[in-house]
Every structure is written in structure tokens, then in C-alpha cells.
Coordinates of C-alpha atoms in Angstrom, one line a residue:
Chain A
M409 CA 12.9 34.4 21.6
T410 CA 16.1 34.8 23.6
S411 CA 16.6 33.6 27.1
E412 CA 16.4 37.2 28.4
N413 CA 13.1 37.7 26.6
Q414 CA 11.9 34.4 28.0
S415 CA 12.8 35.4 31.6
R416 CA 11.0 38.7 31.2
H417 CA 8.1 36.8 29.7
F418 CA 7.9 34.4 32.7
Q419 CA 7.0 37.2 35.1
S420 CA 3.4 36.6 34.2
D421 CA 1.3 34.2 36.3
L422 CA 0.6 31.7 33.6
P423 CA 1.7 28.1 34.2
C424 CA 4.9 27.3 32.4
V425 CA 5.3 24.4 29.9
L426 CA 8.9 23.3 29.2
V427 CA 9.5 22.2 25.5
L428 CA 12.8 20.3 25.2
K429 CA 12.9 19.9 21.5
R430 CA 10.8 21.5 18.7
P431 CA 8.2 18.8 18.1
P432 CA 7.3 17.8 14.5
S433 CA 4.0 19.7 14.8
F434 CA 5.9 23.0 15.5
V435 CA 8.2 22.3 12.6
L436 CA 5.3 21.8 10.3
F437 CA 2.7 24.3 11.4
G438 CA 4.8 26.9 13.4
D439 CA 5.2 27.3 17.1
H440 CA 1.7 28.8 17.4
F441 CA 0.3 25.3 16.6
L442 CA -0.4 24.4 20.3
E443 CA -0.5 27.9 21.7
S444 CA -3.1 28.7 24.3
P445 CA -3.9 31.7 26.5
K446 CA -3.9 29.3 29.4
F447 CA -0.2 28.6 29.6
Q448 CA 3.2 29.8 28.3
Y449 CA 6.1 27.9 26.7
L450 CA 9.7 27.7 27.9
K451 CA 11.4 26.6 24.7
A452 CA 14.7 24.9 25.7
Y453 CA 15.8 24.6 22.1
E454 CA 15.7 28.3 21.6
S455 CA 17.8 29.1 24.7
P456 CA 21.6 29.6 24.4
L457 CA 22.0 28.2 27.9
P458 CA 22.9 24.6 28.6
L459 CA 19.8 22.7 29.6
S460 CA 20.7 22.2 33.3
Q461 CA 21.4 25.9 33.7
L462 CA 18.1 26.8 32.0
L463 CA 16.2 24.4 34.2
H464 CA 17.9 25.8 37.3
T465 CA 16.8 29.3 36.3
H466 CA 13.2 28.3 35.8
A467 CA 13.1 25.4 38.3
R468 CA 10.2 26.8 40.2
S469 CA 8.1 27.9 37.1
V470 CA 7.9 24.7 35.1
Q471 CA 4.8 22.7 35.9
A472 CA 4.6 20.7 32.7
I473 CA 6.7 19.3 29.9
L474 CA 5.6 19.1 26.3
S475 CA 7.7 16.4 24.8
S476 CA 8.0 14.5 21.6
G477 CA 9.7 11.3 20.5
G478 CA 13.0 13.0 19.7
A479 CA 13.8 14.4 23.2
P480 CA 14.1 12.1 26.2
V481 CA 12.5 13.2 29.5
T482 CA 15.2 11.8 31.9
A483 CA 15.2 11.4 35.7
E484 CA 17.9 14.1 35.7
T485 CA 15.6 16.6 34.0
I486 CA 12.7 15.6 36.3
C487 CA 14.8 16.0 39.4
L488 CA 15.6 19.6 38.5
L489 CA 11.9 20.5 38.4
P490 CA 10.3 20.3 41.8
R491 CA 6.9 21.7 40.7
L492 CA 6.6 19.4 37.6
G493 CA 3.2 17.7 37.7
L494 CA 2.6 16.6 34.1
V495 CA 4.5 15.3 31.1
V496 CA 2.6 15.5 27.8
T497 CA 4.0 13.9 24.7
T498 CA 2.8 14.4 21.1
S499 CA 4.0 10.9 20.3
Q500 CA 2.1 7.6 20.5
G501 CA 4.9 5.9 22.4
L502 CA 6.1 6.8 25.9
D503 CA 9.5 5.1 25.7
H504 CA 11.5 8.3 25.7
I505 CA 10.0 9.2 29.2
D506 CA 11.5 7.9 32.4
L507 CA 8.2 6.5 33.5
S508 CA 9.4 5.0 36.8
E509 CA 10.7 8.4 37.9
C510 CA 7.4 9.9 37.0
R511 CA 5.6 7.3 39.0
R512 CA 7.9 7.8 42.0
R513 CA 7.2 11.5 42.0
G514 CA 3.5 11.2 41.2
I515 CA 3.9 13.0 37.9
A516 CA 1.0 12.4 35.4
V517 CA 2.0 11.3 31.9
A518 CA -0.3 11.9 28.9
G519 CA 0.4 10.6 25.4
A520 CA -1.4 11.2 22.1
G521 CA -3.3 8.0 23.0
T522 CA -5.1 6.5 20.1
I523 CA -5.2 9.5 17.8
F524 CA -2.5 8.0 15.7
S525 CA -3.6 4.3 15.9
S526 CA -5.6 4.3 12.7
D527 CA -2.9 6.1 10.7
C528 CA -0.3 3.7 12.0
A529 CA -2.4 0.7 11.2
D530 CA -3.0 2.1 7.6
S531 CA 0.7 2.5 7.2
A532 CA 1.4 -1.1 8.4
V533 CA -1.1 -2.5 5.9
G534 CA 0.2 -0.2 3.2
L535 CA 3.8 -1.3 3.8
L536 CA 2.7 -5.0 3.8
I537 CA 0.8 -4.7 0.5
D538 CA 3.7 -2.7 -1.0
V539 CA 6.3 -5.4 0.0
L540 CA 4.2 -8.4 -1.1
R541 CA 2.9 -6.8 -4.3
K542 CA 6.1 -4.8 -5.1
I543 CA 4.3 -1.6 -5.6
S544 CA 7.2 0.8 -4.9
A545 CA 9.5 -1.3 -7.0
A546 CA 7.0 -1.5 -9.8
N547 CA 6.5 2.2 -9.7
R548 CA 10.2 2.8 -10.1
Y549 CA 10.2 0.3 -13.0
V550 CA 7.5 2.1 -14.8
K551 CA 8.9 5.6 -14.1
Q552 CA 12.3 4.5 -15.4
G553 CA 10.6 3.7 -18.7
L554 CA 11.4 0.0 -18.5
W555 CA 7.9 -1.4 -19.1
S556 CA 8.0 -1.1 -22.9
S557 CA 11.5 -2.5 -23.2
Q558 CA 11.2 -5.5 -20.9
V559 CA 9.0 -8.5 -21.2
F560 CA 7.3 -8.9 -17.9
Y561 CA 7.5 -7.4 -14.4
P562 CA 8.4 -9.9 -11.7
L563 CA 5.3 -11.3 -9.9
G564 CA 4.3 -10.3 -6.4
Y565 CA 2.7 -12.4 -3.7
K566 CA -0.9 -12.6 -2.7
L567 CA -2.1 -11.0 0.6
G568 CA -5.3 -13.0 0.9
G569 CA -4.9 -16.2 3.0
K570 CA -1.6 -15.1 4.5
R571 CA -1.0 -15.9 8.1
V572 CA -0.2 -12.6 9.8
G573 CA 1.2 -12.4 13.3
I574 CA 0.8 -9.2 15.2
V575 CA 3.3 -8.5 17.9
G576 CA 1.5 -6.3 20.5
L577 CA -2.3 -6.3 20.2
G578 CA -2.8 -2.8 21.7
S579 CA -4.8 0.0 20.0
I580 CA -2.6 -0.1 16.8
G581 CA -2.4 -3.9 16.7
T582 CA -6.1 -4.3 17.0
E583 CA -6.7 -1.8 14.1
V584 CA -4.2 -3.7 12.0
A585 CA -5.9 -7.0 12.7
K586 CA -9.3 -5.5 11.8
R587 CA -8.0 -4.3 8.4
L588 CA -6.1 -7.5 7.5
D589 CA -9.2 -9.6 8.5
A590 CA -11.0 -7.9 5.6
F591 CA -8.3 -9.0 3.2
G592 CA -8.8 -12.6 4.1
C593 CA -5.7 -12.9 6.2
S594 CA -5.6 -15.3 9.1
I595 CA -4.6 -13.3 12.2
S596 CA -2.7 -14.5 15.3
Y597 CA -0.8 -12.5 17.9
H598 CA 1.8 -12.3 20.7
S599 CA 1.3 -10.0 23.7
R600 CA 2.3 -9.8 27.3
S601 CA -1.0 -11.6 28.1
K602 CA -3.8 -13.3 26.2
K603 CA -6.7 -10.9 25.4
P604 CA -9.8 -13.0 26.1
L605 CA -12.1 -10.7 24.1
E606 CA -10.1 -11.0 20.9
P607 CA -11.0 -13.7 18.4
Y608 CA -7.4 -14.2 17.2
K609 CA -5.1 -17.1 18.2
F610 CA -2.6 -16.1 21.0
Y611 CA 1.0 -17.3 21.1
P612 CA 2.7 -16.8 24.5
N613 CA 6.1 -17.1 22.7
V614 CA 7.1 -14.8 19.8
V615 CA 9.3 -17.5 18.2
E616 CA 6.4 -19.8 18.0
L617 CA 4.2 -17.0 16.5
A618 CA 6.9 -16.4 13.8
A619 CA 7.2 -20.0 13.0
N620 CA 3.4 -20.1 12.3
C621 CA 3.2 -16.9 10.2
D622 CA 3.9 -15.6 6.7
A623 CA 4.2 -12.0 8.0
L624 CA 5.0 -10.3 11.3
I625 CA 3.7 -6.8 12.1
I626 CA 5.4 -5.1 15.0
C627 CA 3.0 -3.0 16.9
C628 CA 4.2 -3.1 20.5
A629 CA 5.6 -0.4 22.7
L630 CA 9.4 -0.3 23.2
T631 CA 10.2 -1.3 26.8
G632 CA 13.1 -3.1 28.5
E633 CA 11.4 -6.4 27.6
T634 CA 10.7 -5.7 24.0
H635 CA 14.2 -4.3 23.1
H636 CA 15.5 -6.7 20.5
L637 CA 12.5 -8.9 21.0
I638 CA 12.7 -9.7 17.2
S639 CA 16.0 -11.5 17.5
K640 CA 17.9 -13.7 15.2
E641 CA 15.9 -16.7 16.5
V642 CA 12.6 -15.0 15.6
L643 CA 13.7 -14.0 12.1
S644 CA 15.0 -17.5 11.5
A645 CA 11.6 -18.9 12.7
L646 CA 9.8 -16.5 10.3
G647 CA 11.9 -18.0 7.5
K648 CA 12.7 -17.2 3.9
D649 CA 9.1 -16.8 2.8
G650 CA 8.3 -14.4 5.7
V651 CA 7.9 -10.7 5.6
I652 CA 8.3 -8.3 8.5
V653 CA 6.7 -4.9 9.0
N654 CA 7.7 -2.4 11.8
I655 CA 5.7 0.7 12.5
A656 CA 6.4 0.7 16.2
R657 CA 10.0 1.5 17.3
G658 CA 13.3 0.6 15.7
P659 CA 15.1 -1.1 18.6
I660 CA 12.3 -3.7 19.0
I661 CA 14.1 -5.5 16.1
D662 CA 17.8 -6.5 16.2
E663 CA 18.5 -4.4 13.2
K664 CA 21.9 -5.8 12.5
E665 CA 20.4 -9.3 12.2
L666 CA 17.5 -8.1 10.1
V667 CA 19.8 -6.5 7.6
R668 CA 21.9 -9.7 7.5
C669 CA 18.7 -11.8 6.8
L670 CA 17.5 -9.4 4.1
V671 CA 20.8 -9.2 2.3
K672 CA 21.2 -13.0 2.4
G673 CA 17.6 -13.6 1.4
E674 CA 16.8 -15.4 4.7
I675 CA 13.5 -13.6 4.9
R676 CA 11.4 -12.4 1.9
G677 CA 11.2 -8.7 2.6
A678 CA 10.5 -5.9 5.0
G679 CA 8.4 -2.7 5.3
L680 CA 10.1 -0.4 7.8
D681 CA 8.9 2.9 9.1
V682 CA 11.3 2.9 12.1
F683 CA 15.0 2.1 12.6
E684 CA 17.4 1.6 15.5
H685 CA 19.4 4.7 14.9
E686 CA 17.1 7.2 13.2
P687 CA 17.6 9.1 11.0
D688 CA 20.4 6.7 10.0
V689 CA 19.2 3.8 7.9
P690 CA 21.4 0.8 7.1
V691 CA 22.8 1.6 3.6
E692 CA 22.8 -2.1 2.8
L693 CA 19.0 -1.8 2.4
F694 CA 19.0 1.0 -0.1
A695 CA 19.4 -1.3 -3.2
L696 CA 16.9 -4.0 -2.1
D697 CA 13.6 -3.9 -4.0
N698 CA 12.1 -6.2 -1.4
V699 CA 12.6 -3.5 1.3
V700 CA 10.2 -0.5 1.5
M701 CA 11.2 2.2 3.9
T702 CA 9.5 5.3 5.2
P703 CA 11.0 8.0 7.5
H704 CA 9.1 7.3 10.8
C705 CA 6.0 8.9 9.4
A706 CA 3.4 6.2 10.0
V707 CA 1.6 8.5 12.4
H708 CA 1.9 11.6 10.4
T709 CA -1.0 12.8 8.3
M710 CA -2.5 16.3 8.0
E711 CA -5.6 15.0 9.7
S712 CA -3.9 13.4 12.7
F713 CA -2.0 16.6 13.5
E714 CA -5.2 18.5 13.4
E715 CA -6.7 16.0 15.9
L716 CA -3.6 16.3 18.1
R717 CA -4.0 20.1 18.2
K718 CA -7.6 19.7 19.3
L719 CA -6.6 17.3 22.0
Chain B
M834 CA 7.5 -26.0 -33.2
T835 CA 7.4 -25.1 -36.9
S836 CA 4.2 -24.9 -38.9
E837 CA 5.1 -28.1 -40.7
N838 CA 5.6 -29.9 -37.4
Q839 CA 2.4 -28.5 -36.2
S840 CA 0.5 -29.8 -39.3
R841 CA 2.0 -33.2 -38.7
H842 CA 1.1 -33.0 -35.1
F843 CA -2.5 -32.3 -35.8
Q844 CA -3.1 -35.6 -37.5
S845 CA -4.0 -36.9 -34.0
D846 CA -7.6 -36.9 -32.8
L847 CA -7.1 -34.6 -29.9
P848 CA -9.3 -31.4 -30.0
C849 CA -7.2 -28.4 -31.1
V850 CA -6.9 -25.2 -29.1
L851 CA -5.7 -22.1 -30.9
V852 CA -3.4 -19.8 -28.9
L853 CA -3.1 -16.4 -30.7
K854 CA -0.5 -14.8 -28.5
R855 CA 1.8 -16.2 -25.8
P856 CA -0.2 -15.5 -22.6
P857 CA 1.7 -14.1 -19.5
S858 CA 1.4 -17.5 -17.8
F859 CA 3.3 -19.2 -20.6
V860 CA 6.0 -16.4 -20.5
L861 CA 6.4 -16.9 -16.8
F862 CA 6.0 -20.6 -16.4
G863 CA 6.7 -22.1 -19.8
D864 CA 4.3 -23.4 -22.4
H865 CA 3.7 -26.6 -20.5
F866 CA 1.9 -24.5 -17.9
L867 CA -1.6 -25.3 -19.2
E868 CA -0.8 -28.5 -21.0
S869 CA -3.1 -31.4 -20.8
P870 CA -3.4 -34.8 -22.4
K871 CA -7.0 -33.9 -23.4
F872 CA -6.1 -31.4 -26.1
Q873 CA -3.3 -30.0 -28.2
Y874 CA -2.3 -26.4 -28.9
L875 CA -2.0 -24.6 -32.2
K876 CA 0.4 -21.7 -31.3
A877 CA -0.2 -18.9 -33.9
Y878 CA 2.7 -16.9 -32.4
E879 CA 5.2 -19.7 -33.3
S880 CA 4.1 -20.0 -36.9
P881 CA 5.8 -18.2 -39.8
L882 CA 2.5 -18.1 -41.7
P883 CA 0.2 -15.0 -41.6
L884 CA -2.7 -15.6 -39.2
S885 CA -5.4 -15.8 -41.9
Q886 CA -3.4 -18.5 -43.8
L887 CA -2.6 -20.4 -40.6
L888 CA -6.3 -20.4 -39.8
H889 CA -7.3 -21.5 -43.3
T890 CA -4.9 -24.4 -42.9
H891 CA -6.4 -25.5 -39.6
A892 CA -9.9 -24.2 -40.1
R893 CA -11.6 -27.5 -39.4
S894 CA -9.4 -28.6 -36.5
V895 CA -9.8 -25.6 -34.2
Q896 CA -12.5 -26.1 -31.6
A897 CA -11.4 -23.6 -29.0
I898 CA -9.3 -20.4 -28.6
L899 CA -7.1 -19.8 -25.5
S900 CA -6.8 -16.0 -25.4
S901 CA -5.3 -13.4 -23.1
G902 CA -5.7 -9.6 -22.8
G903 CA -3.0 -8.8 -25.4
A904 CA -4.5 -10.6 -28.4
P905 CA -8.0 -9.6 -29.7
V906 CA -10.4 -12.3 -30.7
T907 CA -12.1 -10.6 -33.7
A908 CA -15.1 -11.4 -35.8
E909 CA -12.7 -12.0 -38.6
T910 CA -10.8 -14.7 -36.7
I911 CA -14.1 -16.3 -35.5
C912 CA -15.5 -16.4 -39.1
L913 CA -12.5 -18.4 -40.3
L914 CA -13.2 -21.2 -37.7
P915 CA -16.4 -23.0 -38.4
R916 CA -16.0 -25.6 -35.6
L917 CA -15.1 -23.0 -32.9
G918 CA -17.2 -23.6 -29.9
L919 CA -15.4 -22.0 -27.0
V920 CA -13.2 -19.0 -26.3
V921 CA -11.3 -19.2 -23.0
T922 CA -9.4 -16.2 -21.7
T923 CA -6.8 -16.1 -18.9
S924 CA -7.7 -12.5 -18.2
Q925 CA -10.4 -11.1 -15.9
G926 CA -11.7 -8.7 -18.6
L927 CA -13.5 -9.9 -21.8
D928 CA -13.1 -6.6 -23.7
H929 CA -10.7 -8.1 -26.2
I930 CA -13.2 -10.7 -27.4
D931 CA -15.9 -9.9 -30.0
L932 CA -18.7 -11.0 -27.7
S933 CA -21.6 -10.2 -30.1
E934 CA -20.1 -12.4 -32.8
C935 CA -19.6 -15.2 -30.2
R936 CA -23.2 -14.7 -29.2
R937 CA -24.4 -14.8 -32.8
R938 CA -22.5 -18.0 -33.4
G939 CA -23.4 -19.6 -30.1
I940 CA -19.8 -19.8 -29.0
A941 CA -19.2 -20.1 -25.3
V942 CA -16.9 -17.6 -23.6
A943 CA -15.1 -18.4 -20.3
G944 CA -13.0 -15.9 -18.4
A945 CA -10.8 -16.3 -15.4
G946 CA -13.9 -15.2 -13.4
T947 CA -13.2 -14.1 -9.9
I948 CA -9.8 -15.7 -9.5
F949 CA -8.1 -12.4 -9.8
S950 CA -10.7 -10.3 -7.9
S951 CA -9.1 -10.3 -4.5
D952 CA -5.6 -9.6 -5.9
C953 CA -7.0 -6.8 -7.9
A954 CA -8.8 -5.4 -4.9
D955 CA -5.6 -5.6 -2.8
S956 CA -3.7 -3.7 -5.5
A957 CA -6.4 -1.0 -5.6
V958 CA -6.2 -0.5 -1.8
G959 CA -2.4 -0.7 -1.9
L960 CA -2.3 2.0 -4.6
L961 CA -4.7 4.2 -2.7
I962 CA -2.7 3.9 0.6
D963 CA 0.5 4.5 -1.3
V964 CA -0.8 7.7 -3.0
L965 CA -2.4 9.1 0.1
R966 CA 0.4 8.2 2.5
K967 CA 3.2 8.8 -0.1
I968 CA 4.8 5.4 0.6
S969 CA 6.7 5.0 -2.7
A970 CA 7.9 8.6 -2.6
A971 CA 9.0 8.2 1.0
N972 CA 10.8 5.0 0.1
R973 CA 12.7 6.8 -2.6
Y974 CA 13.5 9.7 -0.1
V975 CA 14.9 7.3 2.5
K976 CA 16.8 5.2 -0.1
Q977 CA 18.4 8.3 -1.6
G978 CA 19.8 9.0 1.9
L979 CA 17.8 12.3 2.2
W980 CA 16.3 11.6 5.7
S981 CA 19.3 12.6 7.8
S982 CA 19.9 15.7 5.7
Q983 CA 16.5 17.1 5.6
V984 CA 14.2 18.3 8.4
F985 CA 10.9 16.6 7.8
Y986 CA 9.2 14.5 5.2
P987 CA 6.1 16.0 3.7
L988 CA 2.9 14.8 5.4
G989 CA 0.5 12.4 3.8
Y990 CA -3.2 12.2 4.1
K991 CA -5.4 10.0 6.3
L992 CA -7.3 7.1 4.7
G993 CA -9.9 6.7 7.6
G994 CA -13.0 8.7 7.0
K995 CA -12.4 9.3 3.3
R996 CA -15.4 9.1 1.0
V997 CA -14.5 6.5 -1.6
G998 CA -16.5 6.1 -4.7
I999 CA -16.3 2.8 -6.5
V1000 CA -17.0 2.8 -10.3
G1001 CA -18.4 -0.7 -11.1
L1002 CA -19.5 -2.7 -8.1
G1003 CA -18.8 -6.2 -9.6
S1004 CA -16.7 -8.9 -8.1
I1005 CA -13.6 -6.6 -7.8
G1006 CA -15.5 -3.5 -6.7
T1007 CA -17.3 -5.5 -3.9
E1008 CA -13.9 -6.8 -2.6
V1009 CA -12.5 -3.2 -2.7
A1010 CA -15.5 -1.9 -0.7
K1011 CA -15.2 -4.7 1.9
R1012 CA -11.5 -3.8 2.5
L1013 CA -12.0 0.0 2.6
D1014 CA -14.9 -0.4 5.0
A1015 CA -12.5 -1.9 7.5
F1016 CA -10.3 1.2 7.2
G1017 CA -13.2 3.4 8.2
C1018 CA -13.9 4.8 4.7
S1019 CA -17.4 5.7 3.7
I1020 CA -18.3 3.8 0.5
S1021 CA -20.6 4.8 -2.3
Y1022 CA -20.7 3.5 -5.9
H1023 CA -21.8 3.9 -9.5
S1024 CA -22.9 1.0 -11.6
R1025 CA -25.2 0.3 -14.5
S1026 CA -27.9 -0.4 -12.0
K1027 CA -28.5 -0.2 -8.2
K1028 CA -27.5 -3.3 -6.3
P1029 CA -30.3 -3.7 -3.8
L1030 CA -28.3 -6.1 -1.6
E1031 CA -25.4 -3.8 -1.1
P1032 CA -25.4 -1.4 1.8
Y1033 CA -23.5 1.4 0.0
K1034 CA -25.0 4.6 -1.4
F1035 CA -25.7 4.3 -5.2
Y1036 CA -25.2 7.2 -7.6
P1037 CA -26.8 6.8 -11.0
N1038 CA -24.5 9.5 -12.4
V1039 CA -20.7 9.2 -12.2
V1040 CA -20.2 13.0 -12.1
E1041 CA -22.4 13.1 -9.0
L1042 CA -20.5 10.3 -7.4
A1043 CA -17.2 12.1 -8.1
A1044 CA -18.5 15.3 -6.6
N1045 CA -19.3 13.5 -3.4
C1046 CA -16.1 11.6 -3.0
D1047 CA -12.4 12.1 -2.0
A1048 CA -11.3 9.1 -4.0
L1049 CA -12.6 7.2 -7.0
I1050 CA -11.6 3.5 -7.7
I1051 CA -12.2 2.3 -11.2
C1052 CA -13.3 -1.3 -11.1
C1053 CA -15.7 -1.6 -14.1
A1054 CA -15.3 -3.6 -17.3
L1055 CA -14.3 -1.8 -20.5
T1056 CA -17.3 -1.6 -22.8
G1057 CA -18.6 0.9 -25.4
E1058 CA -20.4 2.7 -22.6
T1059 CA -17.4 2.9 -20.2
H1060 CA -14.9 4.1 -22.7
H1061 CA -13.7 7.5 -21.4
L1062 CA -16.4 7.3 -18.7
I1063 CA -13.9 9.2 -16.5
S1064 CA -14.0 12.4 -18.5
K1065 CA -12.8 15.9 -17.9
E1066 CA -16.2 16.6 -16.2
V1067 CA -15.8 13.7 -13.8
L1068 CA -12.2 14.7 -12.9
S1069 CA -13.3 18.2 -12.4
A1070 CA -16.1 17.1 -10.1
L1071 CA -13.6 15.0 -8.1
G1072 CA -11.6 18.2 -7.6
K1073 CA -8.2 19.1 -6.3
D1074 CA -8.4 17.1 -3.1
G1075 CA -9.5 14.0 -5.0
V1076 CA -7.5 10.9 -5.8
I1077 CA -8.1 8.4 -8.6
V1078 CA -7.1 4.7 -8.7
N1079 CA -7.5 2.6 -11.9
I1080 CA -6.9 -1.2 -11.8
A1081 CA -9.5 -1.9 -14.5
R1082 CA -8.7 -0.9 -18.0
G1083 CA -6.8 2.2 -19.3
P1084 CA -9.3 3.5 -21.8
I1085 CA -12.0 3.9 -19.1
I1086 CA -10.2 7.1 -18.2
D1087 CA -9.6 9.9 -20.7
E1088 CA -5.9 9.7 -20.1
K1089 CA -5.0 13.0 -21.8
E1090 CA -7.3 14.8 -19.4
L1091 CA -6.1 12.9 -16.4
V1092 CA -2.5 13.8 -17.2
R1093 CA -3.4 17.4 -17.6
C1094 CA -5.2 17.4 -14.2
L1095 CA -2.3 15.7 -12.5
V1096 CA 0.3 18.0 -14.0
K1097 CA -1.7 21.2 -13.2
G1098 CA -2.6 19.9 -9.7
E1099 CA -6.3 19.9 -10.4
I1100 CA -6.6 16.5 -8.7
R1101 CA -4.4 15.4 -5.7
G1102 CA -2.9 12.2 -7.1
A1103 CA -3.4 8.9 -8.9
G1104 CA -2.6 5.2 -8.5
L1105 CA -2.6 3.6 -12.0
D1106 CA -2.1 0.0 -12.9
V1107 CA -3.5 0.4 -16.4
F1108 CA -3.0 2.9 -19.2
E1109 CA -4.7 3.8 -22.5
H1110 CA -1.7 2.7 -24.7
E1111 CA 0.1 0.0 -22.8
P1112 CA 3.0 -0.4 -22.4
D1113 CA 3.4 3.3 -23.2
V1114 CA 2.9 5.5 -20.2
P1115 CA 2.6 9.3 -20.4
V1116 CA 6.1 10.5 -19.6
E1117 CA 4.7 13.6 -18.0
L1118 CA 3.8 11.4 -15.0
F1119 CA 7.3 10.0 -14.4
A1120 CA 8.4 13.0 -12.3
L1121 CA 5.2 13.2 -10.2
D1122 CA 5.5 12.0 -6.6
N1123 CA 1.7 11.9 -6.3
V1124 CA 1.4 9.4 -9.1
V1125 CA 2.1 5.7 -8.3
M1126 CA 2.2 3.4 -11.4
T1127 CA 2.4 -0.3 -11.8
P1128 CA 2.7 -2.3 -15.1
H1129 CA -0.8 -3.8 -15.4
C1130 CA 0.1 -6.3 -12.7
A1131 CA -2.8 -5.9 -10.3
V1132 CA -4.0 -9.4 -11.1
H1133 CA -0.5 -11.0 -11.1
T1134 CA 0.6 -13.0 -8.1
M1135 CA 2.3 -16.3 -7.8
E1136 CA -0.8 -17.7 -6.1
S1137 CA -3.3 -16.4 -8.7
F1138 CA -1.4 -18.0 -11.6
E1139 CA -1.5 -21.3 -9.7
E1140 CA -5.2 -21.0 -9.3
L1141 CA -5.6 -20.1 -13.0
R1142 CA -3.7 -23.3 -13.9
K1143 CA -6.0 -25.4 -11.8
L1144 CA -9.1 -23.8 -13.4

């Protein structure tokens, strides 16, 4: 739809929802995925106009923003929209939204909530098993026809009995804990505050958590405080027998340090669904069998998108 | 050690343990792995003599056999050893041992028991998550540098809510059920008989189980009755949205049929640790992203071998 078409379209009385960037669900299922007779879309990514000019044109129509992880909702954008009352995001995280500006203006913010929590938790456990038991590497070994020519495939490590530390015991972290409990892992966690209802051991300090764990699973939100929370010091406390899994947000880990530790064998392995500069991935990790990487798809299943649509 | 050396060696009074084939634990950790001052080994794989001749020579010394999955303990071998009283295997399965001949002769048979059960169950769950969530395929996609060049990685499928059928609810099957329960799967099973203490739904017929499940996990022992138990009919009942995982023994599945179903898309995917003619793997599966294969290593972790040694 061209900008001219959109302008004509917006003469109707329906509330207008600004879409900054085509969200994954549109890419996968078409733009009709979240359509409704109750509102109309203003698709910024289809307009030839610069964003500020587009927003000026439609300043008084836009009442809501539909956002996804890839497109930040900045204070600047918010300022241009005096009637904005709601920001909805299709992502689990809210880190791309200027929450303090929303709070100041009294704009409601709605995320996908816990729809994605179980898929995220499944991914975290899948990545942990894959790294410890070397499933992806073994799959490659078999598919390259090496089994019949080589004596024995290198051993993996047992999951049962491992001390797993969960960083961020929110809806995802709790689901991860519940699953790993069934594998006989011993669970502890670090969070902003102790959760009195949870049976797991709480560490107020993430370095201390790492020092007492065989694996760390990063499940917290990305905020000013959690940026590079997993620092050189934390990785070094985790140590050379430790494994790290990140299904939260890339910048929570100091990626440069993580790459250095993996390349030098200072930690045992990593399962990574998220990276600091997506879709760019450190090329140093491409050749490492002890690193399993997925393209920020921990939340993406056929079924979760269907639930999102319903929401 | 040569045969001559061995003969000389056997003049001592220590009980003699016949080892037919170098077990994986010897390959990995050296022949001293299971050594003990209480017995001595007769290593058939190091002798230049044909097996029958070697056994004739030592017929009256051998009191026990240490066996592993790769070397069958046949009635013929047993007949040559009049003092044989014990067959110990380092494997979980006993299908390579002629159990009826042992029974007839009153020879005790000892397996690794449940040492490997939890590792096997972890592998089964890992393979299921990998197939559904496409972890190995995603890892390859990222490591080939395709993420930044392509729009979106194909979606996987949710594990939560899936109806999982366990074929063989023994020590491994029970561990698998416990784990998948925590993922929100709905568990049912097929076994020789109903287990009144288990809370899961029992199907006396495996075709019926398959027809009512989204995934089948093969956990039973290989016996005359379970050979090709997973037939064309079972696979067809499982259907095109169904996934199969085998961490038990290859010949339980009619592999030719399985390959045909996978190639034609008649089932959704497979996670296979075992094959009908190991180490030969059907080459038709090498190119399929929905098939994840590991080289019969579901039981193999550093920690499980250490437990085996202690046993």
C-alpha cells in the first residue's frame, strides 16, 4: 500500500495502529495475520516517507503502536504521537521500548506475556542437552559418514546431577527450573530479589552463583542493570567445566569475553539463541563443536504464533 | 599380550574372565579400566588364534565372560566353556546374549542395569526437542553464515501439549516419561503388560498408541517380539505430523520403511541414536534436516562410564 493509499484509507473512523517494522508473524503468515475489523494499520515500513514525516502526517490518528523486537519505540517517536495510548509488542521482552517515556505519558505497554515462556524454556533445555551431550556435533559426524570410518565418537557429559544456575527467575526461568528439576539437576538462581515461594537456593550475587554451578541459563530481561551482567568475572567464576545458555537477550553477556573464553577453552561450551549484534554472529564460534547456535528463534513455534494471534 | 604370554599368565590361580571384543570403556580409558587383583582377563581380540581354538585351550579356566553390545555371546561359545558361571555385560541391553542357553545352564547374567537409564532418557528428550525445534539444523544455518543473508529461519514445533507415546515403560521409559511430564506433554505407553502403578494411559496395541500420539519414543528391549515392532502400519498410524525417537535398538524399527516415510514426508521427523546395521546409516537420511542422528551414544557420558567402572 502506498502512502497515498494509506492517507485515503485513514479517512475512515477506525483507530489507527502504527507498525514500525514488519513483525516476524507478518513475514511468516502475511499481513492479514493480526488484522481485525476493529482497527486499521499504518505500516511505516511500506511508506516511502521518512519516519518523522510519516508520523507528522498521521500524528493525530495513531492511537497505538504494534511493535516487535527489531524496531525500537523511542522517546522521539512517542513524542510525535500525542494521541498514543498503547504500545503492544509481539515479543516477550520489552527492552526495545522506552518504558520511562511511556510511564511519563501514561501510555500502556502490553507484551506477549507468558505465551512464549514454555517454548523459550524448551529451547533452553534443548540447547543445554545439545551442548552437554554433543547432539548437533554427533549429527554432523554421522551425516558426514564418519561413523563407520572412525573408532569412537567423543563422549558427552551427563545432565543429571549438574548444578544449574538460572539468571532471572521470571516466567521463563521458572519453567526452565521445573524442567531441569525432572532431569535430576540441582537448581539455584540469581534475581533482583529472593523469591520466597520458590524452593531453589538464591544467590544475591551472580559471580557467586556462577562459582557454585556447572551451567548458567540466562533468562532475565535486558535492562540497564543486566547489560553485560555476564562479565569476564562471571565467566571466570563459572570456569572451564561450565556451560552457558542464553535464550534471553544478547547484550546480557559480554560477547567479546564469551568468545575469548570459548576459543581458549576457559569454559566448556555454550548454547546461544541470542547475540549482541544480531544477525551478526562472531565467526570465531562457527568452527567450535562445543557451541550450538540458533537464530533467535527460541520463542518461535507454529503453535506460539497461533496463540499470539488469538491474544 | 600374545596367546603364549596369556597361556603362561593363566598358570596363576586367579579366576579367568573372557573378553570377546574390546568394550567401548577399554577403547576410551585403556584396558586397565576394569582391572582388579581379584581376576585376570583372557582377551580374545588380542589372540591370533581362532575363537573356538582359543576357547578349547582355556576351556577349563574361563569362569566368566565380560561382554559388550558389539560381541554376541552365543550358545556355541557357552558350550565350549564348562566352568562358565557368569556373563557380565557393560551394555544396558542383553539382546546379544543367548539368554535361554544361559538359563538352561544356570549361568548368571548381569547387565549394567539402570546406570545408563538417565543418560538414555536425557538423549531421548534431547533428540525430541532437537527434531521438533530444529536445533541441529538451526545451528548449521547460523554456522554457515546464512542468518544475515536470509529473512527468517523456518519455524519449529512446540513440545508442550504434545501427546507422547512411550514404547517400553521400563527403567529408561519411566525416566523419559518423568522428564516429558515436566514439559507439559501428555504421556501414554505400550508395554507387554499394563503397569498398574504408573499414572499414564496404557495401550495394549502399538498401532493404537501411534494413532493417538504426536511422537513415539522407543525405549523397549530388542527381543523376538519387538523385532520390527515399529512396522509400516505403526508409522502410518503415527502419520505425517508424527515424530519418532529411537534410543533403544535399531532393529525394533523396520528401518527400510522408516527411511521411505521420512523421504516421502509421511512422518514429520526422527531422532535416531541406533540403526539396524550399525555403523552403517541409510545415506538417504544424510540430507534431511528433520532427521537428527547420533552414533549409538545415548548411554555414553564421562559420568556413566565412571559409574560402570565402580559397578
